[in-house]
Short mmCIF file of C-alpha atoms and ligand atoms in Angstrom, two decimals:
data_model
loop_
_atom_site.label_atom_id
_atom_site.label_comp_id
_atom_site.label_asym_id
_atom_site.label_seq_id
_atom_site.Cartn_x
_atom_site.Cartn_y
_atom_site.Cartn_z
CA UNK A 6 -76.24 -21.78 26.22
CA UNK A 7 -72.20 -21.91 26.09
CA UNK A 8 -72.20 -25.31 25.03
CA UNK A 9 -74.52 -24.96 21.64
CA UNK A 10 -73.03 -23.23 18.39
CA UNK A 11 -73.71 -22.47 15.07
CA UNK A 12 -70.92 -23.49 12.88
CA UNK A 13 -70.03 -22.24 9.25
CA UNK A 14 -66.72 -22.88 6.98
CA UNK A 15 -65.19 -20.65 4.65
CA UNK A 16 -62.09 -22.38 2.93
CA UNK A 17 -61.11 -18.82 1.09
CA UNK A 18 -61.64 -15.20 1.70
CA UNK A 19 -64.55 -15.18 -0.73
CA UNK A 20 -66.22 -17.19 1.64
CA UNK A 21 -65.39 -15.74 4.20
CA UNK A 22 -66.92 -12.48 3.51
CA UNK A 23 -70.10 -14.71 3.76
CA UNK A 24 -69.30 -16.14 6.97
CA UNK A 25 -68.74 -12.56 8.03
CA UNK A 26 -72.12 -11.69 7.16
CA UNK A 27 -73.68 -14.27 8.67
CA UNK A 28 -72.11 -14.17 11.37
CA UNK A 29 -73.10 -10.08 11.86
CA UNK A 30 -76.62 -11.30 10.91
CA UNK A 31 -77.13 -13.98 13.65
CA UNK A 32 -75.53 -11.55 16.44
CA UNK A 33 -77.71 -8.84 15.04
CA UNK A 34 -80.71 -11.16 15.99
CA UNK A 35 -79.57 -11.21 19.27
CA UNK A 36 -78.21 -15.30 19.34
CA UNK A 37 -77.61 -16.79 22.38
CA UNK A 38 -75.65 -19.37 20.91
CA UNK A 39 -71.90 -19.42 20.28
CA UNK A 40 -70.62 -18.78 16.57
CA UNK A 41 -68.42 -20.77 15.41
CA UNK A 42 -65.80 -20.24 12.29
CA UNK A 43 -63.83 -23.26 10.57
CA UNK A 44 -61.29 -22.30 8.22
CA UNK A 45 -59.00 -23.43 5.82
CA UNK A 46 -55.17 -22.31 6.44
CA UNK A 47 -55.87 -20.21 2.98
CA UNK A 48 -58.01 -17.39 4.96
CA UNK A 49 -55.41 -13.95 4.62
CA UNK A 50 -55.04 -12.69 8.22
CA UNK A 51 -56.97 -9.87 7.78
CA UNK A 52 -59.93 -11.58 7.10
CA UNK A 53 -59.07 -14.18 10.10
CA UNK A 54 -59.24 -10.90 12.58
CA UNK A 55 -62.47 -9.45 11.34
CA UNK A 56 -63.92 -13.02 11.37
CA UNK A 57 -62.43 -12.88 15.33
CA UNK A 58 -64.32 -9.90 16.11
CA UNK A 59 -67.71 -11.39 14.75
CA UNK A 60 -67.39 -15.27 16.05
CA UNK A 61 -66.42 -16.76 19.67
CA UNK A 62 -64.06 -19.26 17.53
CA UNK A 63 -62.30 -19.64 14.38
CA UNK A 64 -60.40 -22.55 14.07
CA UNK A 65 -58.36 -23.55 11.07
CA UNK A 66 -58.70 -26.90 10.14
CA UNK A 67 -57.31 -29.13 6.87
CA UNK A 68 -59.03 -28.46 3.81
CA UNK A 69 -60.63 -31.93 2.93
CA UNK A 70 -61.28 -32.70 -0.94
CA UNK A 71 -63.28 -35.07 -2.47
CA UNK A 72 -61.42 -35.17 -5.51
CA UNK A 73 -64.59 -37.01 -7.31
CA UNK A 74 -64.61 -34.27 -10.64
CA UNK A 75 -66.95 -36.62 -12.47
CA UNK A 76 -69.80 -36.24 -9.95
CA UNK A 77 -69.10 -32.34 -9.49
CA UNK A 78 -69.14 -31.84 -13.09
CA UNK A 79 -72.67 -33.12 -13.23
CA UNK A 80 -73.51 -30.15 -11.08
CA UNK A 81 -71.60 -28.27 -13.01
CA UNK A 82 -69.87 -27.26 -9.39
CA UNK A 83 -65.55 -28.49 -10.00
CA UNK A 84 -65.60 -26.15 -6.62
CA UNK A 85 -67.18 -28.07 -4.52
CA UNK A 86 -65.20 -30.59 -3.53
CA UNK A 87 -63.86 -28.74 -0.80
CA UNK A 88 -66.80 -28.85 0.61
CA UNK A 89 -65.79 -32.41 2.09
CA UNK A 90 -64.09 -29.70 5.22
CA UNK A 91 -67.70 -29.34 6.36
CA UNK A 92 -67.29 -32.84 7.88
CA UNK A 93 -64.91 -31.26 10.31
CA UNK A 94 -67.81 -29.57 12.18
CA UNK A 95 -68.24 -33.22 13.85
CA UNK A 96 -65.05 -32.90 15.34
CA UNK A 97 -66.30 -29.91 17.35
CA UNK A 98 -66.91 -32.19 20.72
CA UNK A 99 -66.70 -29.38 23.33
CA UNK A 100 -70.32 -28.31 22.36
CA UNK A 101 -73.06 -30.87 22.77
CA UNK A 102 -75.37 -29.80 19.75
CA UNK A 103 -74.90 -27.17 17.24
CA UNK A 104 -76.56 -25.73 13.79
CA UNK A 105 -74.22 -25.59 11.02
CA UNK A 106 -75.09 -23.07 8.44
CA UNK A 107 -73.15 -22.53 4.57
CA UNK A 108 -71.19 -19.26 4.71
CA UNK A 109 -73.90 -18.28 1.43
CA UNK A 110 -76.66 -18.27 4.25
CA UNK A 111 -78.08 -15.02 5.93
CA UNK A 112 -80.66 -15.07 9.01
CA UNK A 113 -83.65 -12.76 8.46
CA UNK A 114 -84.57 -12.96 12.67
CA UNK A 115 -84.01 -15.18 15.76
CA UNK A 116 -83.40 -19.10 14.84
CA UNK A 117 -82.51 -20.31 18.44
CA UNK A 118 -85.22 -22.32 18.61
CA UNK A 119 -83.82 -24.76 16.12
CA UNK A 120 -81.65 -26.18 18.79
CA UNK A 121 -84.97 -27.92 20.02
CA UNK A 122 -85.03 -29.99 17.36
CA UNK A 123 -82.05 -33.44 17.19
CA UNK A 124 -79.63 -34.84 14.46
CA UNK A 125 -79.76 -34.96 12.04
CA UNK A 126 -82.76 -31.97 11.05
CA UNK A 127 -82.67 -30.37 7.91
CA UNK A 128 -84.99 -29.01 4.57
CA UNK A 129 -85.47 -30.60 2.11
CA UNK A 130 -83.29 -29.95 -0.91
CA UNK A 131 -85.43 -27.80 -3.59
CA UNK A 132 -83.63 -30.16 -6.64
CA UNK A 133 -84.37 -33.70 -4.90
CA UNK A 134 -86.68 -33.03 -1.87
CA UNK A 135 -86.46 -36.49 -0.60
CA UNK A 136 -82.76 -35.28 -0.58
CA UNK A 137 -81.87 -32.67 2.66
CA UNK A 138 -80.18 -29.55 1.93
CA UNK A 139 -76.90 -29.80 3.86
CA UNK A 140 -76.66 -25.29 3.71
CA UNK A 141 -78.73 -25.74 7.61
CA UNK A 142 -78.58 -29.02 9.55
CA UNK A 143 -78.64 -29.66 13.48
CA UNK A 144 -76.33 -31.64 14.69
CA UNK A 145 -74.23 -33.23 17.90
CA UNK A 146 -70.65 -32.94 17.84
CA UNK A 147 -69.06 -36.15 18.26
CA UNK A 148 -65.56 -38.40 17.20
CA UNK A 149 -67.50 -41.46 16.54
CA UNK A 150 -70.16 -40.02 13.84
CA UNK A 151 -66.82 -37.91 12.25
CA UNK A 152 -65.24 -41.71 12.19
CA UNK A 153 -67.76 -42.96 10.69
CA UNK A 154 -68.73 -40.31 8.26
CA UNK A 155 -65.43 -40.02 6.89
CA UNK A 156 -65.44 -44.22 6.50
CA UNK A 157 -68.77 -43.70 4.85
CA UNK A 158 -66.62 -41.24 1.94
CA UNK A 159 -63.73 -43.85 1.93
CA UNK A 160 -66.27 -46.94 1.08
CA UNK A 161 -69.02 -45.29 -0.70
CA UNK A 162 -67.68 -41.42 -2.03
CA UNK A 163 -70.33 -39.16 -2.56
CA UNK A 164 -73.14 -38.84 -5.50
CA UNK A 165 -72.99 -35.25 -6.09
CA UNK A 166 -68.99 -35.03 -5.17
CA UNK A 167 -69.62 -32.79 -2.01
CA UNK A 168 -70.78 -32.96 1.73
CA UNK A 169 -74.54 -33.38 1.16
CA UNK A 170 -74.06 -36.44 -1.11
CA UNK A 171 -71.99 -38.09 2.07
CA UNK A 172 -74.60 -36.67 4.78
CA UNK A 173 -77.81 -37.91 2.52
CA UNK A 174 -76.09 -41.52 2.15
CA UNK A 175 -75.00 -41.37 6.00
CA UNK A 176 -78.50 -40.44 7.17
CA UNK A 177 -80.36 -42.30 4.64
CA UNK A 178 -83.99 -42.35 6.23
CA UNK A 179 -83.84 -38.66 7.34
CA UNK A 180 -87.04 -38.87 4.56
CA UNK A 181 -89.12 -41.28 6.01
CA UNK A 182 -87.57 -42.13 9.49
CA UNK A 183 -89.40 -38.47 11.40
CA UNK A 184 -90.77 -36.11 10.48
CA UNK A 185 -89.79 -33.55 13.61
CA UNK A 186 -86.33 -33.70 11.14
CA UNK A 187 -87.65 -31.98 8.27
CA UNK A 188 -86.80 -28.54 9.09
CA UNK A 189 -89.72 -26.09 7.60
CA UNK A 190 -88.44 -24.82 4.21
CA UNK A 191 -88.32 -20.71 5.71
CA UNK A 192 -85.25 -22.28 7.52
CA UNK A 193 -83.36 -22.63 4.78
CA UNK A 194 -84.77 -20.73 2.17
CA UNK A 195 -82.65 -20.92 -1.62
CA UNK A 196 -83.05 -18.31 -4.06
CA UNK A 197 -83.93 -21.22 -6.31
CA UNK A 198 -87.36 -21.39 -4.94
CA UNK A 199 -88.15 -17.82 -6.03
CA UNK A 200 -88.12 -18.95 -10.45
CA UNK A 201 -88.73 -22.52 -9.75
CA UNK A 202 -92.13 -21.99 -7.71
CA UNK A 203 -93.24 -18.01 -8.02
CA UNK A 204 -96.49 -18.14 -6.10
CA UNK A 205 -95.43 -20.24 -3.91
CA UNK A 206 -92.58 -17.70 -2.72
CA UNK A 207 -95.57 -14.77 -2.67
CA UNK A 208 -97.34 -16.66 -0.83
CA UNK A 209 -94.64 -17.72 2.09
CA UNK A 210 -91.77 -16.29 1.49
CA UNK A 211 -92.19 -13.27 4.10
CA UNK A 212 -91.83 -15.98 6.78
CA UNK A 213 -88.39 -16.67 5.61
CA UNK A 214 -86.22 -16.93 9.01
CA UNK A 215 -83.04 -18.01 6.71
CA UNK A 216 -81.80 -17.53 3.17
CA UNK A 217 -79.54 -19.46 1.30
CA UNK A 218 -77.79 -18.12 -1.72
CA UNK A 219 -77.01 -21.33 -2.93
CA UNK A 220 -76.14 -21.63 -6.89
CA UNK A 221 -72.65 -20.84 -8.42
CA UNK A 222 -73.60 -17.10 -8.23
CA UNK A 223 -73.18 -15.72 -4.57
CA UNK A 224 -73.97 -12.32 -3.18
CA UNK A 225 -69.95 -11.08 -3.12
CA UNK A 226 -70.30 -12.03 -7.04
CA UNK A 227 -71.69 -8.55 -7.85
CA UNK A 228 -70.44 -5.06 -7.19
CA UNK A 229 -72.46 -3.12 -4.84
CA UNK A 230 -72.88 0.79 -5.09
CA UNK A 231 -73.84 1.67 -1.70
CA UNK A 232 -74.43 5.65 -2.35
CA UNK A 233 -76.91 4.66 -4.93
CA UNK A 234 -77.87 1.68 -2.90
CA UNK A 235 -77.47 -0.66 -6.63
CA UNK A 236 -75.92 -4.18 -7.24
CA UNK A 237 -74.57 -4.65 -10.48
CA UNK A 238 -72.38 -7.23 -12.69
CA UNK A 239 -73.68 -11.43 -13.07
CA UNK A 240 -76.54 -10.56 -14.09
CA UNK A 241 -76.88 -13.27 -16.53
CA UNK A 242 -76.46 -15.53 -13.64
CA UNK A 243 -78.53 -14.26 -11.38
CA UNK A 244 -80.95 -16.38 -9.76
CA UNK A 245 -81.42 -14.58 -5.84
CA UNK A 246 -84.43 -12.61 -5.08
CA UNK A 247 -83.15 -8.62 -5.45
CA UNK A 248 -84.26 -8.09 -1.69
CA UNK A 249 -82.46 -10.69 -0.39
CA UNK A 250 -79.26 -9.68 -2.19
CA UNK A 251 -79.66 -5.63 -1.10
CA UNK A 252 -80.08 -7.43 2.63
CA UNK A 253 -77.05 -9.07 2.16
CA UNK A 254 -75.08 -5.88 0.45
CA UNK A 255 -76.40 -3.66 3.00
CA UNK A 256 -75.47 -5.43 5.92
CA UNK A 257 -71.69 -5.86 4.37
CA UNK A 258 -71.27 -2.39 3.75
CA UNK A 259 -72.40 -0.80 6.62
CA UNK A 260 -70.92 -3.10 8.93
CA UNK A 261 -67.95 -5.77 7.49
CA UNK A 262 -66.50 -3.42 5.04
CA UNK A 263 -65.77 -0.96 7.67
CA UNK A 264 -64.08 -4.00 9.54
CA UNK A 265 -62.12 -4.71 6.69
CA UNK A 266 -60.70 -1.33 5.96
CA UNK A 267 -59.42 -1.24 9.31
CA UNK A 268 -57.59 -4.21 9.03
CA UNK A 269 -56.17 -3.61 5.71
CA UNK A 270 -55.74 0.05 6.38
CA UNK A 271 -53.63 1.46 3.29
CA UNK A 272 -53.25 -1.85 1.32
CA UNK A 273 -55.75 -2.33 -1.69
CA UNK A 274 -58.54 -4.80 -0.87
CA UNK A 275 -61.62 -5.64 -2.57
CA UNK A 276 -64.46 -5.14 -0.95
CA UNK A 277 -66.64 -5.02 -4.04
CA UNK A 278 -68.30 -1.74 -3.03
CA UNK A 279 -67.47 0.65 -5.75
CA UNK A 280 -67.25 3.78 -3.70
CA UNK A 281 -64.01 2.27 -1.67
CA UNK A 282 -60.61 3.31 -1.97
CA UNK A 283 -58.80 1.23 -4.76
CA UNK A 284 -62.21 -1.16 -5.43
CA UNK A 285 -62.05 -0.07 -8.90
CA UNK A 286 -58.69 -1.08 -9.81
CA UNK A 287 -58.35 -4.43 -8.16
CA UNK A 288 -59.68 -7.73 -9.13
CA UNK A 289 -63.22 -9.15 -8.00
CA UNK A 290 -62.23 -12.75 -6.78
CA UNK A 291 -64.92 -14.83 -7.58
CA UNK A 292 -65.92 -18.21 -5.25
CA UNK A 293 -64.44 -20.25 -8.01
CA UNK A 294 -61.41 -18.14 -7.87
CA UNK A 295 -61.64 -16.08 -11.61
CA UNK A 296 -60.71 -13.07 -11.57
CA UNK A 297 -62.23 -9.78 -13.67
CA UNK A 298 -62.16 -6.57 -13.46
CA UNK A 299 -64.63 -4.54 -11.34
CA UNK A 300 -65.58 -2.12 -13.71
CA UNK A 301 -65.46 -5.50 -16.21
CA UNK A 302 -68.16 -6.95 -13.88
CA UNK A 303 -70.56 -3.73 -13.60
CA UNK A 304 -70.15 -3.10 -17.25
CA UNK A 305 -70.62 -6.57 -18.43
CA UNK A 306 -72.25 -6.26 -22.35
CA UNK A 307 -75.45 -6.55 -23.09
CA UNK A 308 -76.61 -10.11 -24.24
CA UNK A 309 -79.07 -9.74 -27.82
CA UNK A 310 -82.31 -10.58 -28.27
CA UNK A 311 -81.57 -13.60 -30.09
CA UNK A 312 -79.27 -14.92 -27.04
CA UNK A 313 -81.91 -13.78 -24.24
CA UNK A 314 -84.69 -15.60 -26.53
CA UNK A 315 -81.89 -19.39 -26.18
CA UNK A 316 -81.38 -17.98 -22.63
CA UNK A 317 -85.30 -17.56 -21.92
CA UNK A 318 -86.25 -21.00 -23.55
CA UNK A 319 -83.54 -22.84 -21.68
CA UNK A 320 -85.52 -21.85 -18.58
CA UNK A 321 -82.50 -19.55 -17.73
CA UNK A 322 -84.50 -16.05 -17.61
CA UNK A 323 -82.55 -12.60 -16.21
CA UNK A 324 -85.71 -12.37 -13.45
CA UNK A 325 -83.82 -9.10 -11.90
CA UNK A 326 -83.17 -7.40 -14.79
CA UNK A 327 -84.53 -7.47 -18.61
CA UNK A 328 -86.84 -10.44 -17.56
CA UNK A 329 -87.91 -8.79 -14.27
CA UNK A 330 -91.69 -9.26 -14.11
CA UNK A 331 -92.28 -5.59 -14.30
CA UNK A 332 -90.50 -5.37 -17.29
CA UNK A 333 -92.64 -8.10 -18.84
CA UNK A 334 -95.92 -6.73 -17.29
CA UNK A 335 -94.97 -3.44 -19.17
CA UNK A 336 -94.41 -5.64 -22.08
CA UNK A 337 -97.99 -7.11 -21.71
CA UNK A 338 -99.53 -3.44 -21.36
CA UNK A 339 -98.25 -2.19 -24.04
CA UNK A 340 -99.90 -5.62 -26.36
CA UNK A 341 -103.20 -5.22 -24.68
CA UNK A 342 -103.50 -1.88 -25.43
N1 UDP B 10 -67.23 -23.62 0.86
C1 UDP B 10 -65.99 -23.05 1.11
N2 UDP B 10 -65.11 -22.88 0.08
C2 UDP B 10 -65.40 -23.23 -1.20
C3 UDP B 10 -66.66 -23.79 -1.47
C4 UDP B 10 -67.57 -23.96 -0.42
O1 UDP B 10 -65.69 -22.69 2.25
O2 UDP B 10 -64.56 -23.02 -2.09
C5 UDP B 10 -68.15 -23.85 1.99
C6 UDP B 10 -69.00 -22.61 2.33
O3 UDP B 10 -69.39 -22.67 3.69
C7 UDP B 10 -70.19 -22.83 1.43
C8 UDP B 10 -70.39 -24.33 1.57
O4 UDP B 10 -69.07 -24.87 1.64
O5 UDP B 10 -71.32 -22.06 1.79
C9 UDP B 10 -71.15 -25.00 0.45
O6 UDP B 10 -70.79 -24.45 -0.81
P1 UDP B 10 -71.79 -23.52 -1.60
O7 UDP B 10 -72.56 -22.70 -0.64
O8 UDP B 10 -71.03 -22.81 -2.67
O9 UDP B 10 -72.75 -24.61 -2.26
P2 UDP B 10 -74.25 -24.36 -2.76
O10 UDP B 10 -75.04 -24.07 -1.53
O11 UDP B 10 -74.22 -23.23 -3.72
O12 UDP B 10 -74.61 -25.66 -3.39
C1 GLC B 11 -75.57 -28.32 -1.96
C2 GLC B 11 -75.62 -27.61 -0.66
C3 GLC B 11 -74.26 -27.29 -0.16
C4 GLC B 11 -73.33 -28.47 -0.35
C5 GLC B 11 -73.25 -28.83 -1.81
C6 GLC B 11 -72.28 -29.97 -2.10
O1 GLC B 11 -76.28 -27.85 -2.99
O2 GLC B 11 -76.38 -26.42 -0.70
O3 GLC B 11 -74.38 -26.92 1.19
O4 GLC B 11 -72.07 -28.13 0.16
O5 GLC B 11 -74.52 -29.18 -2.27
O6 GLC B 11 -72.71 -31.22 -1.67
MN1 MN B 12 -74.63 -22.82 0.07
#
């Protein structure tokens, strides 16, 4: 239908490499819903054109910031006040409902049918699931709600310094009001899930129809090698399920990074794929916007056993790599022998 959309927003071109992946995702399940990019003024113009080529629109809008660094440091998230610019998908009156998704979010099939369901739907957060996750929400494009939301951040800011503290207060009974609202959890699917509630993710987690990198690691965080078909680098960070992350890579190196070697043609880009021209002397720009070096990234040192023990204890285990549950079922062998 040409007037229903799904909407992202990538502020930088960290994000947008995101958006550009979810964008190739939803087309590659065969959408028939418009895709729509808002961006902030920041996005290079190559990225801008490859993000044309994948959506129907990209618009640039004003980057809105919450400012509120006390709340975002409780998150330990200073980046997220941008996130405020999500409010801007209101504004988007010429479609009549739409699905916004967070540039960190990949489809795994077909999600049309979420356009059945009314404002405001969502999952529940997996931190505070009486809380929605603002990463997936339907909603109807209109003046008077984006009026009123951005009153509702004037009077009452926003508990956790970003969108979904605003959207939770604004649509306060989304918990208890109906139930046809709480978007099943395979909708929006965070990588959190996976170490916070194992069996739970064996048990359901091949229904996933959407996952949500969400966490201050993201998928263009690592360095992908696509020959031998291995992320590296954040490892100490990483919290995403390894599949879900080679999904992600895979699609962005068969099918953006070609995009964005076009565009750039003979000026250095990183496209965080080792085997590119030039990707091992430039900088990896990180979502918070750090820099380090590539090679810095894939060769990052090796923590000791004393640091993984504080690491393990603090609930903060390396699940894809020396924690991985093979490793510790190997582990385990080798005692009961
Ligand atoms: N975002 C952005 N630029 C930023 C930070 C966030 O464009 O610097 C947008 C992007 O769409 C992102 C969303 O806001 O997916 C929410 O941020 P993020 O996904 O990092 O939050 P998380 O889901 O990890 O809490
Ligand atoms: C969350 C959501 C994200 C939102 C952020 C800030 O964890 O996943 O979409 O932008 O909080 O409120
Ligand atoms: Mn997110």
């Amino acid at each position: 239908m040409a007037d229903q959309a799904f909407v992202t927003l990538a502020t930088n071109d960290s994000y947008t490499r995101g958006a550009m992946v979810l964008g190739k995702s939803l087309r590659n399940h065969n959408t028939s819903k418009k895709l729509v990019a808002l961006i902030g003024p920041q996005v290079s113009e190559p990225c801008q054109s490859v993000l044309r080529r994948i959506y129907d629109e990209v618009r640039v809008v004003d980057v809105l910031d919450s400012g509120d660094t006390a709340h975002l440091a409780m998150m330990k998230r200073p980046d997220l006040g941008v996130t405020f610019t999500k409010l801007h998908c209101w504004t988007l009156t010429h479609y009549s409902k739409c699905v916004f998704m967070d540039a960190d979010t990949m489809v795994l099939s077909n999600i049309d049918e979420l356009f059945d369901r009314e404002e405001l739907s969502a999952a529940p957060d997996p931190g505070w699931p009486d809380c929605f996750n603002s990463g997936v929400f339907v909603f109807r494009p209109s003046m008077e709600t984006y009026g009123k939301l951005l009153q509702y951040c004037t009077e009452h800011g926003s508990f956790d310094g970003g969108d979904q503290g605003v959207l939770n207060g604004y649509f306060s009974d989304w918990s208890t009001a109906d139930i046809s609202k709480h978007l099943p959890f395979i909708y929006n699917l965070s990588s959190i899930a996976i170490y916070t509630y194992l069996p739970a993710f064996k048990q359901y987690g091949g229904n996933a129809k959407v996952v949500h990198f969400l966490g201050k690691t993201k998928p263009w965080s690592y360095t992908f090698d696509p020959k031998a078909k291995q992320i590296s680098g954040s490892v100490q960070d990483a919290t995403s399920h390894p599949t879900f992350l080679m999904d992600w890579w895979l699609l962005y190196s068969s099918t953006v990074v070609p995009m964005l070697q076009e565009q750039y043609g003979d000026q250095p880009f990183h496209s965080g794929c080792v085997e590119f021209p030039y990707s091992d002397v430039v900088t990896c720009e990180s979502g918070q916007g750090e820099s380090s070096s590539l090679y810095a990234q894939a060769h990052q040192p090796l923590m000791s056993s004393e640091e993984r023990k504080q690491k393990w204890e603090q609930g903060q285990a390396d699940y894809m790599g020396m924690d991985s549950f093979d490793n510790i079922k190997r582990k385990l062998d080798v005692f009961l022998k």
